[in-house]
Coordinates of C-alpha atoms in Angstrom, one line a residue:
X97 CA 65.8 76.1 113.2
X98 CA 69.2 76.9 112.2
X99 CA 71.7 74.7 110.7
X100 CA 75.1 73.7 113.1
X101 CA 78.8 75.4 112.3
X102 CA 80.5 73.7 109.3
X103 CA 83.4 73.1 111.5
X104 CA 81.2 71.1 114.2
X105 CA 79.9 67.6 113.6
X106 CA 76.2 66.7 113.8
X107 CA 75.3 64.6 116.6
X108 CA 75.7 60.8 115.6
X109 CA 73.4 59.7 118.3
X110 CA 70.9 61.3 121.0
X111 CA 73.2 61.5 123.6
X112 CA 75.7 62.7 121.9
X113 CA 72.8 65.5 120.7
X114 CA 71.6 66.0 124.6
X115 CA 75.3 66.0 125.7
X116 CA 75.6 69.0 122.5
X117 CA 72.3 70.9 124.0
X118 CA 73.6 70.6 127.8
X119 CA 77.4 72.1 126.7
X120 CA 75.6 75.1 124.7
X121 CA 73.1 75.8 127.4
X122 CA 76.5 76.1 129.8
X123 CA 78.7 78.4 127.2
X124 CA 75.0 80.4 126.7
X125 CA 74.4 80.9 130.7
X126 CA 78.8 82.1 131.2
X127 CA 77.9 84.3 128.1
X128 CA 74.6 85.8 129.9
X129 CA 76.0 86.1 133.2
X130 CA 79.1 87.9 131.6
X131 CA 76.7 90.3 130.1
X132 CA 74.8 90.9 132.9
X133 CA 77.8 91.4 134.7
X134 CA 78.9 94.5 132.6
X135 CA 75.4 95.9 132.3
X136 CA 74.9 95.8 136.1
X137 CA 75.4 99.5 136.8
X138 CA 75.0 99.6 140.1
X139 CA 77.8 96.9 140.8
X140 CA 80.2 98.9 138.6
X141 CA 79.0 102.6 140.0
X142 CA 80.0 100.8 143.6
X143 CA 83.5 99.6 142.1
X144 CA 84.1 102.6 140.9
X145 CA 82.9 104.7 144.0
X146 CA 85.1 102.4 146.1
X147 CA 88.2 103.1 143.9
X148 CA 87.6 107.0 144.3
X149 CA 87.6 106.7 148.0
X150 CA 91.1 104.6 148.1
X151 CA 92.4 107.4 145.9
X152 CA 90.7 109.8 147.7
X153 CA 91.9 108.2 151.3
X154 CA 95.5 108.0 150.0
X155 CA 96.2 111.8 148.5
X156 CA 94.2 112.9 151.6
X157 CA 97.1 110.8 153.5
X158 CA 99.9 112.2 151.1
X159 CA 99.0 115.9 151.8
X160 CA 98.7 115.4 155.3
X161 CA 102.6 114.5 155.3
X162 CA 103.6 117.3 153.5
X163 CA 101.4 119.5 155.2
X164 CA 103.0 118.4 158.5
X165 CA 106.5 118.9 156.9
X166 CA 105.9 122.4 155.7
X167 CA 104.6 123.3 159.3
X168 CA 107.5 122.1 160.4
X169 CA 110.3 123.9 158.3
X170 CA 107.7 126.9 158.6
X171 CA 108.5 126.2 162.9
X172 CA 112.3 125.9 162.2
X173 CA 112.4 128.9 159.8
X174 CA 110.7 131.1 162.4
X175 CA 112.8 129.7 164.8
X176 CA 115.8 130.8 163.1
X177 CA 114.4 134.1 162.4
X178 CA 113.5 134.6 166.3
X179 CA 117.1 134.0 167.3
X180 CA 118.5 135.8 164.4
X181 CA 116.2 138.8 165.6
X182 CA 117.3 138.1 169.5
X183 CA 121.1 137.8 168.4
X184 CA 120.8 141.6 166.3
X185 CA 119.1 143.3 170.1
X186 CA 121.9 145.2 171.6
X187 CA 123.0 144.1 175.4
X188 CA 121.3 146.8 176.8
X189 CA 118.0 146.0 175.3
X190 CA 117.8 142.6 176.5
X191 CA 118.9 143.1 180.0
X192 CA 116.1 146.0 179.8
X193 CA 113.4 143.6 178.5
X194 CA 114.5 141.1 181.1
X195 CA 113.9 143.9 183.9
X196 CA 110.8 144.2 182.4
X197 CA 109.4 141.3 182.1
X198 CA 110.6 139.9 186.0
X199 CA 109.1 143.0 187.0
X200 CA 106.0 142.1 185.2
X201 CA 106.0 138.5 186.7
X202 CA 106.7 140.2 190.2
X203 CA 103.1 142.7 190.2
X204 CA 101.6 140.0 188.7
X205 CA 102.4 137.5 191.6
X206 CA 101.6 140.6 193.9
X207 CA 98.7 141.1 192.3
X208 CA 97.3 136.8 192.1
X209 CA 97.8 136.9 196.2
X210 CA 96.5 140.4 197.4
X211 CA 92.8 138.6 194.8
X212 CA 92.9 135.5 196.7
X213 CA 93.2 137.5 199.5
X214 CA 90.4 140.0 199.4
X215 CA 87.9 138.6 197.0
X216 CA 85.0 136.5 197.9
X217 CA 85.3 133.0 197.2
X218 CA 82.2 132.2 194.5
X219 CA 84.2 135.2 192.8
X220 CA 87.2 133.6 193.4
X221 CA 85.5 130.0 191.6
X222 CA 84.0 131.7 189.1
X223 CA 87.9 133.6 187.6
X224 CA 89.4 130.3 188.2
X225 CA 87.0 128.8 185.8
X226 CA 87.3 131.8 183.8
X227 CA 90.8 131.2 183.8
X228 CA 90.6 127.8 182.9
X229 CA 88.1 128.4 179.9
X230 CA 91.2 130.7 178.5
X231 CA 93.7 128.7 178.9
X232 CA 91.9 125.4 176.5
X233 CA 90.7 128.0 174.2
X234 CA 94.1 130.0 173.5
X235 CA 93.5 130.4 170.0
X236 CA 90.4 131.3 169.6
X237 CA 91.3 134.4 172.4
X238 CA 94.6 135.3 170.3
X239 CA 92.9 135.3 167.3
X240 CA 89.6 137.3 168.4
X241 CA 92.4 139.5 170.2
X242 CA 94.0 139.5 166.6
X243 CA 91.1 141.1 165.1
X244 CA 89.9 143.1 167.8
X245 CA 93.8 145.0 166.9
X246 CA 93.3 145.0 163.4
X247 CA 89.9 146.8 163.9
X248 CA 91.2 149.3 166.6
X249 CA 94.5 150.1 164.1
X250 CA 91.8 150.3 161.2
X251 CA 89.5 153.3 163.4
X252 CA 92.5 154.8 164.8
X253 CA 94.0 155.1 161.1
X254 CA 90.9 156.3 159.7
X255 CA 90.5 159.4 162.2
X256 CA 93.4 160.1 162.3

């Protein structure tokens, strides 16, 4: 076979060879399972897959927070901007747009009661639950009503 390392002694005695044979076997399985263990792609691919989803998990996490940050100076700014616009309006305008608008809340008022009191009442069940329907989907109304102004603006611009 092959001859032993300079550096090591030969066995003096069989025991001392079997004890020799049993230590080499040992060092040759660490050195086997070792390799195995850096060939074993799958094992690695999961590591690594598992490390991408921490990172992954954690900027996801980190852009959250400043996503909610920026929505909230982008609230503050308009904010600002709304009272800056409110503080410009003459007197007269605002009491005006007041009038209007309690005048507004009045017919509509008028109008809720005179409906409850002439309309049939599946009609009746039926708006309420129309009503309802509105009211948890706000922004998908706003925004259809959104586009439906954008379109109308986009005729009305183009015949005229």
């Amino acid at each position: 076979m092959t001859q032993p390392p300079h550096d090591e002694p030969t066995a003096s005695s069989p025991e001392e060879l079997r004890e020799q044979v049993e230590q080499t076997r040992t060092e040759l399985g660490e050195t086997v399972e070792a390799l195995a263990a850096k060939t074993d792609v799958k094992a690695r691919a999961r590591e690594k897959a598992e490390e991408v989803k921490a990172q992954a998990a954690a900027k996801t996490g980190e852009l959250e927070e400043q996503a909610a940050i920026k929505a909230g100076e982008l609230k503050a700014k308009a904010a600002d901007l709304a009272h800056q616009a409110q503080d410009r309006l003459p007197d007269p305008v605002k009491d005006k747009a007041a009038q209007a608008v309690g005048q507004a809340r009045a017919k509509a008022a008028q109008a809720g009661q005179l409906w409850g009191e002439k309309a049939p009442e599946p009609v009746r069940e039926k708006t309420a639950q129309g009503a309802q329907l509105a009211r948890d989907n706000r922004k998908g109304l706003l925004a259809a009503a959104g586009v439906a102004v954008v379109v109308w603006l986009a005729c009305r611009r183009r015949k005229g």
